[in-house]
Tab-separated table of C-alpha atoms in Angstrom:
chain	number	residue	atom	x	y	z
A	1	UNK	CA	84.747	69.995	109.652
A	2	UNK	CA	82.474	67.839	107.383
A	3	UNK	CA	79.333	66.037	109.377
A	4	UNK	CA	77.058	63.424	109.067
A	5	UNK	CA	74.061	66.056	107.527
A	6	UNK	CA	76.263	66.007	104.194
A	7	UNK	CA	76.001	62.468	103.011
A	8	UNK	CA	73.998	61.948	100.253
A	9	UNK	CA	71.568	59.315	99.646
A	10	UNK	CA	73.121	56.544	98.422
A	11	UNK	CA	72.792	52.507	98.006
A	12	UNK	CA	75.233	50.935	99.954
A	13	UNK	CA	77.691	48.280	98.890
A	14	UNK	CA	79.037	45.993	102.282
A	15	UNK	CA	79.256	43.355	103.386
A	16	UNK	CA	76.891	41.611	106.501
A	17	UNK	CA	77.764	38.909	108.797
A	18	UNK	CA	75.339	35.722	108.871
A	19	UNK	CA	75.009	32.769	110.663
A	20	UNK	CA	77.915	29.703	110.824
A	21	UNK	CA	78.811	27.382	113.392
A	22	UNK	CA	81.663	26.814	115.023
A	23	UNK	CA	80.986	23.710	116.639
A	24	UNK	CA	78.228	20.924	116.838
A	25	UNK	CA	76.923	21.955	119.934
A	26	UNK	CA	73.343	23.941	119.534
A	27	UNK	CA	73.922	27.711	119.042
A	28	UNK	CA	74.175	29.573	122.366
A	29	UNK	CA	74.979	32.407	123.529
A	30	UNK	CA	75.723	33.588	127.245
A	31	UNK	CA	74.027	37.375	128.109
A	32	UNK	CA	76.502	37.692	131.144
A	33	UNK	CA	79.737	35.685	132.063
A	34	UNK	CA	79.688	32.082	130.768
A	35	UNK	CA	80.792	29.115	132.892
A	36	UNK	CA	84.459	28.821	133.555
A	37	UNK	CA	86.155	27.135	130.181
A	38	UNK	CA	83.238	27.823	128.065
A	39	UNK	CA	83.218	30.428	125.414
A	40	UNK	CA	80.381	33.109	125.561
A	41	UNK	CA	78.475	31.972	122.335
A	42	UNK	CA	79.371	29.443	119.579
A	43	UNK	CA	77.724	31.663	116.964
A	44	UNK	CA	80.384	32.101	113.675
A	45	UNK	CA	80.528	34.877	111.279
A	46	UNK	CA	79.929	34.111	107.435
A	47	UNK	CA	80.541	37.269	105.456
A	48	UNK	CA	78.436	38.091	102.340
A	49	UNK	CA	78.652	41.432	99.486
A	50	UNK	CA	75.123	42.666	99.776
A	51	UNK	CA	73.848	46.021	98.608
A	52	UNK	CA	71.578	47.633	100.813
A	53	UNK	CA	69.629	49.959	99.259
A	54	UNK	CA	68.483	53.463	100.436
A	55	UNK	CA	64.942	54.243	101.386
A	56	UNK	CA	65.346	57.733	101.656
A	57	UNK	CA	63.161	59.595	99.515
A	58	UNK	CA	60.197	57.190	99.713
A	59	UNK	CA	60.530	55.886	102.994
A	60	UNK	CA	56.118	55.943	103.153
A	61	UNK	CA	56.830	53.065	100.815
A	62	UNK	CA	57.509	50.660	103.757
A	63	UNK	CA	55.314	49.276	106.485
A	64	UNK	CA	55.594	47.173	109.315
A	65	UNK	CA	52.571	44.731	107.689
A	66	UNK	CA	54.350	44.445	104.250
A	67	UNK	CA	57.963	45.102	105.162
A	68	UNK	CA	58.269	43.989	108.808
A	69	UNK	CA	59.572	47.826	109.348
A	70	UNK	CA	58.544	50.838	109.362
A	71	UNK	CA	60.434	54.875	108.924
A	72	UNK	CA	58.486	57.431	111.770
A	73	UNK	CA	59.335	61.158	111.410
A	74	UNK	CA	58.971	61.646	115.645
A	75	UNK	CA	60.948	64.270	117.363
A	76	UNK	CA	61.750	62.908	120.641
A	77	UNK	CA	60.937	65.383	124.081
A	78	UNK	CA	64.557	63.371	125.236
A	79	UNK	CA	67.550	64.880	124.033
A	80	UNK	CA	70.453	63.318	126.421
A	81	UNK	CA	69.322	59.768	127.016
A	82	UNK	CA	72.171	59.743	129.329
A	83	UNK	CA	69.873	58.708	132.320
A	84	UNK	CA	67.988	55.531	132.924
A	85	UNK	CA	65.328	56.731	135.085
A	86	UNK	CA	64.817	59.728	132.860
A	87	UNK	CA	64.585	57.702	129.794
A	88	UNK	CA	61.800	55.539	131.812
A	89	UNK	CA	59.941	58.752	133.304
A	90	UNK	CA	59.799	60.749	129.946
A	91	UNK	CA	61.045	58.919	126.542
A	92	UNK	CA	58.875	55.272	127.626
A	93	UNK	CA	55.948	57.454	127.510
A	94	UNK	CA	56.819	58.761	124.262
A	95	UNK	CA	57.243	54.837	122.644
A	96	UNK	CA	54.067	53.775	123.790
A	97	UNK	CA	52.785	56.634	122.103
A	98	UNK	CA	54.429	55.767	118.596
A	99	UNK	CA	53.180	52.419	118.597
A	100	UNK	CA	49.483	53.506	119.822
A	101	UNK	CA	49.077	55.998	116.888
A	102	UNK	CA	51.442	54.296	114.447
A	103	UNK	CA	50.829	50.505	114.634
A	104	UNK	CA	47.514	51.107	116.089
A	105	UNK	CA	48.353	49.080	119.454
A	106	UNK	CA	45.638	48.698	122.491
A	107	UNK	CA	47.957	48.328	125.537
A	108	UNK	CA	51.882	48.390	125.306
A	109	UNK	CA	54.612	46.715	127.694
A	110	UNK	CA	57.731	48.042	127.662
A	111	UNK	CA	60.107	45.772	129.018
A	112	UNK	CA	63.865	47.149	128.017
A	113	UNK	CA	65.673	49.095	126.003
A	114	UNK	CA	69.696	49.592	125.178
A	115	UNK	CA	71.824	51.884	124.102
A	116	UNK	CA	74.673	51.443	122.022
A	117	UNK	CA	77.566	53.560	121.169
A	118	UNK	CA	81.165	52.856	120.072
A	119	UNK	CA	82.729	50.686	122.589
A	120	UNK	CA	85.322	51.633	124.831
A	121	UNK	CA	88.739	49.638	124.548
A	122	UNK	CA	88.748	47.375	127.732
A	123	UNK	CA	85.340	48.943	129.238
A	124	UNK	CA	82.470	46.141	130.033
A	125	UNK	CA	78.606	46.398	130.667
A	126	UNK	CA	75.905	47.962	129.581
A	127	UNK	CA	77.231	51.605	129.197
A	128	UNK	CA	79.615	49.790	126.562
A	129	UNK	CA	77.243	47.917	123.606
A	130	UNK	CA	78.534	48.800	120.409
A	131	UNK	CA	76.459	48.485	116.898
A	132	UNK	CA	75.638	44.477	116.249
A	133	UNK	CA	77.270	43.351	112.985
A	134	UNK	CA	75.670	40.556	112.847
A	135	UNK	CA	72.185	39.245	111.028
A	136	UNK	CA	69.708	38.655	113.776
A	137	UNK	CA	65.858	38.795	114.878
A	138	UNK	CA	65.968	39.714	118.806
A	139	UNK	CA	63.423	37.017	119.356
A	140	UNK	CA	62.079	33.764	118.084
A	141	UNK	CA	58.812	32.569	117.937
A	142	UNK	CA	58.839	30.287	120.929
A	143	UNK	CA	60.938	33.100	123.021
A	144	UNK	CA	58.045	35.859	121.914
A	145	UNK	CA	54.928	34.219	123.715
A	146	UNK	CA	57.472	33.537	126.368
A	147	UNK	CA	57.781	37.210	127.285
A	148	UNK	CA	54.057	37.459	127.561
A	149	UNK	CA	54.137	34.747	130.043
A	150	UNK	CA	57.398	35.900	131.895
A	151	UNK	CA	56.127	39.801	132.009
A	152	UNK	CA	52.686	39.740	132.736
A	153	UNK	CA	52.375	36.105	134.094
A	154	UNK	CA	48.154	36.939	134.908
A	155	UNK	CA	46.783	38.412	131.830
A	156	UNK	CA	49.022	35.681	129.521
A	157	UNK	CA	46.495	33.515	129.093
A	158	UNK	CA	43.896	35.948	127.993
A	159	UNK	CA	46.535	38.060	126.260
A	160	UNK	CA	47.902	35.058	123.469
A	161	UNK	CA	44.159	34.356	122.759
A	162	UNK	CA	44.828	38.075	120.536
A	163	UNK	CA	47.292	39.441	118.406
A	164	UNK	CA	50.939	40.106	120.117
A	165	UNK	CA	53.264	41.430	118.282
A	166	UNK	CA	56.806	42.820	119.718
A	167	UNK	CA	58.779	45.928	118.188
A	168	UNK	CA	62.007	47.125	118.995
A	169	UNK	CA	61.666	51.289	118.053
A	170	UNK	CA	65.116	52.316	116.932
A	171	UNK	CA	66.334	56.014	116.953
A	172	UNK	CA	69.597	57.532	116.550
A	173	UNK	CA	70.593	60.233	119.547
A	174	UNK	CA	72.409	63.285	119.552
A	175	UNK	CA	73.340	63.205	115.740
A	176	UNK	CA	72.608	61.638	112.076
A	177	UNK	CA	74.068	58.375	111.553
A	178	UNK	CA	76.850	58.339	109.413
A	179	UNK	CA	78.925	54.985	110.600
A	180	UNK	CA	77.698	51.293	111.101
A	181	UNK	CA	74.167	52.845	109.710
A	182	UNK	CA	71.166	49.921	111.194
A	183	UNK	CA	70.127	47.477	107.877
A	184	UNK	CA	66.874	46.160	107.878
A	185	UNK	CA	65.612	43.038	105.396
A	186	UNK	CA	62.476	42.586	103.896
A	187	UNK	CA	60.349	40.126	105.293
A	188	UNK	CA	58.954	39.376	101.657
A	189	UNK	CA	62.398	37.799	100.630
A	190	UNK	CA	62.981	35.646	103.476
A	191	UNK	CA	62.781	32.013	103.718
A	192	UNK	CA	61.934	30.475	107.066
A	193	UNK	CA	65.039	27.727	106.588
A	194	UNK	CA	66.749	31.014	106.580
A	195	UNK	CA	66.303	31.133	110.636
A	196	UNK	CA	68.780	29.670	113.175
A	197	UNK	CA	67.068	29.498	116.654
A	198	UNK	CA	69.788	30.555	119.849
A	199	UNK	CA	69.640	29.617	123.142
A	200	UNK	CA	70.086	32.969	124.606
A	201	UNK	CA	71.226	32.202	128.473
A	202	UNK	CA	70.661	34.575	131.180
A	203	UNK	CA	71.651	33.894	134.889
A	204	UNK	CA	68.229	33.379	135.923
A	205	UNK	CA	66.307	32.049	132.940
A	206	UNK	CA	66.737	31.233	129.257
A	207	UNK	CA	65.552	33.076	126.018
A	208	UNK	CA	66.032	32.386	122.405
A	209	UNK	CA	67.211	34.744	119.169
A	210	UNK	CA	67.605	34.134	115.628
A	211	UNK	CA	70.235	34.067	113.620
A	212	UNK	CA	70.302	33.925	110.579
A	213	UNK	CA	71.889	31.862	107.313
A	214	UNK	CA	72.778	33.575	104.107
A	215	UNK	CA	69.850	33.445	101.472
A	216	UNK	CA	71.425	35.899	98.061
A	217	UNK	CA	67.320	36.558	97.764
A	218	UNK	CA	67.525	38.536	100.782
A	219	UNK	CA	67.025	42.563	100.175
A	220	UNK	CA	68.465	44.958	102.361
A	221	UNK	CA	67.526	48.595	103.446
A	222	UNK	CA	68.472	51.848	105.292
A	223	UNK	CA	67.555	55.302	105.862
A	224	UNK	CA	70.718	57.368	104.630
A	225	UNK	CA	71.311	59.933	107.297
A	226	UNK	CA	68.908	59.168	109.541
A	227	UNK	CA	68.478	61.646	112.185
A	228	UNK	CA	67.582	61.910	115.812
A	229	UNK	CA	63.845	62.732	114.684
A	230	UNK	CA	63.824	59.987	112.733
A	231	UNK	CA	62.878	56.189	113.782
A	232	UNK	CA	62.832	53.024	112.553
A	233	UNK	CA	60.347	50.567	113.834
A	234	UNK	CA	61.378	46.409	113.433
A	235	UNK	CA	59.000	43.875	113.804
A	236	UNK	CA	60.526	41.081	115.890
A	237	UNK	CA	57.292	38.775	116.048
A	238	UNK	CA	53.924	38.770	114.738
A	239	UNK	CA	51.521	36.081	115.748
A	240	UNK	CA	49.373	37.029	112.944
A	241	UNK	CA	51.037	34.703	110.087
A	242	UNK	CA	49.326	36.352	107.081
A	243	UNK	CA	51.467	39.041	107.173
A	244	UNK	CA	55.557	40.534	107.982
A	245	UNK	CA	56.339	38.542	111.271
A	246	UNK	CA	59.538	39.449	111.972
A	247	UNK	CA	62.816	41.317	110.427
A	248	UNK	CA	66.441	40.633	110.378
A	249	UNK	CA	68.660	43.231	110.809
A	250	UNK	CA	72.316	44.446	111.334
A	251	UNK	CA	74.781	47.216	111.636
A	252	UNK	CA	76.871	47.613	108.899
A	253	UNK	CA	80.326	49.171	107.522
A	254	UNK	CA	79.553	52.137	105.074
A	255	UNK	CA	83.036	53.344	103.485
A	256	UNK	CA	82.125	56.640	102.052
A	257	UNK	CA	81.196	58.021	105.376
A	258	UNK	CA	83.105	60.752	106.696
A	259	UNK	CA	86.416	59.684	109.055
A	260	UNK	CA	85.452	62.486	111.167
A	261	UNK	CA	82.256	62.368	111.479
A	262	UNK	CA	80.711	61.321	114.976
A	263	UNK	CA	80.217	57.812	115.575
A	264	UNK	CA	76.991	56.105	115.667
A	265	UNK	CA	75.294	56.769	118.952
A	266	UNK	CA	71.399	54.778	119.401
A	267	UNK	CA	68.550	53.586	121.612
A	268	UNK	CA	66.557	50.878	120.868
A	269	UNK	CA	63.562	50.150	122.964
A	270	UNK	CA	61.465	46.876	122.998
A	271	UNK	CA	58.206	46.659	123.881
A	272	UNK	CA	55.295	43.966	123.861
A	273	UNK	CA	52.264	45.042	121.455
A	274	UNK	CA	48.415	44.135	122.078
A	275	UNK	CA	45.546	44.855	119.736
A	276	UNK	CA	42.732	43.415	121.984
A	277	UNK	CA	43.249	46.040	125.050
């Protein structure tokens, strides 16, 4: 039976899904059930041919700074991550430790994380996310200081006076990646007109997300075969502006992989990052 570990590394021709309306109404998009008569989001699909282009090989060549993301070789002490409390008790521990020792943070706030496999036909909830193929940043600007203010309401004041930065640490689980691999754009080819702010509605409060519009400048990369020890780190906001702020990114269709290979299993975990304490 042929597996993921015999892909090659390769650049990928595909195609990625950016931003278009479908109506005049701002975007939105509901987290949970929308009203009655209202459809969950208003977000369109505009398909582009990119290449994304493999960073396997020199993957020390990227950095969260420059790039906006970052490859970490970092077994993980979880293996299942079939357990939310476990993955609290014993793999939270284990992200805060990443982004002490790799982007040299002073106090870390973890404050979700998903998992995503194929979806089940018919199956709902949070068991059931499925790779995102669709070019987005999981926060904007505005949205990013919000979560300092919504998660730790009495040291936000004090907190925004430093650097915050958030970063969503992305691993595969339980086997390389061989379908609907995670892309990641450089943050040195993106233009700021490029970003489409979305009311993102929850029950009990409101967020925002980007998405995004096609730009042809844009330049795309993955880690071929990434691996369970392997992680990608994504900036999603910066409030340092002389450097990567943030970093779209997307699943995406690769056609060589192998039919029977297993599909795409992930956790992604996002966590508030200070550099003052």
């Amino acid at each position: 039976m042929a597996t993921a570990s015999v892909l090659a590394p390769h650049d990928v021709p595909t195609t990625l899904n950016y931003y278009a309306p479908t109506d005049e109404e701002a975007p939105y998009q509901y987290v949970e059930k929308p009203p009655v008569g209202k459809p969950s989001t208003n977000i369109g699909t505009d398909p582009h041919p990119v290449l994304v282009h493999d960073a396997r090989g020199h993957e020390k060549d990227f950095s969260l700074d420059q790039n906006g993301f970052q490859y970490v070789q970092w077994p993980s002490v979880e293996s299942e991550f079939d357990n939310d409390e476990r993955i609290k008790e014993k793999y939270y521990p284990e992200v805060e430790e990443i982004l002490k020792k790799v982007a040299g943070a002073k106090r870390v706030f973890i404050f979700d994380h998903t998992l995503r496999r194929k979806p089940q036909e018919g199956a709902e909830g949070p068991l059931n996310r499925g790779p995102v193929e669709r070019v987005h940043i999981d926060q904007t600007y505005k949205a990013s200081v919000a979560r300092v203010q919504y998660h730790l309401p009495d040291d936000a004041d004090r907190l925004l006076k430093s650097r915050v930065r958030i970063i969503n640490v992305w691993r595969p689980i339980h086997h390389p990646v061989a379908h609907k691999p995670l892309a990641v754009s450089d943050w040195r080819y993106l233009d700021q007109n490029d970003l489409v702010s979305v009311r993102f509605i929850y029950p009990h409060r409101e967020g925002s997300t980007y998405s995004v519009k096609y730009n042809p400048n844009h330049r795309w990369y993955y880690l071929s075969n990434q691996t369970p020890e392997e992680v990608t780190l994504i900036k999603c906001y910066d409030s340092e502006e002389d450097r990567a702020r943030l970093t779209p990114h997307s699943a995406f269709l690769d056609s060589t992989a192998p039919k029977d290979a297993p599909h795409r299993e992930s956790i992604e975990v996002r966590a508030l990052v200070f550099d003052s304490e």
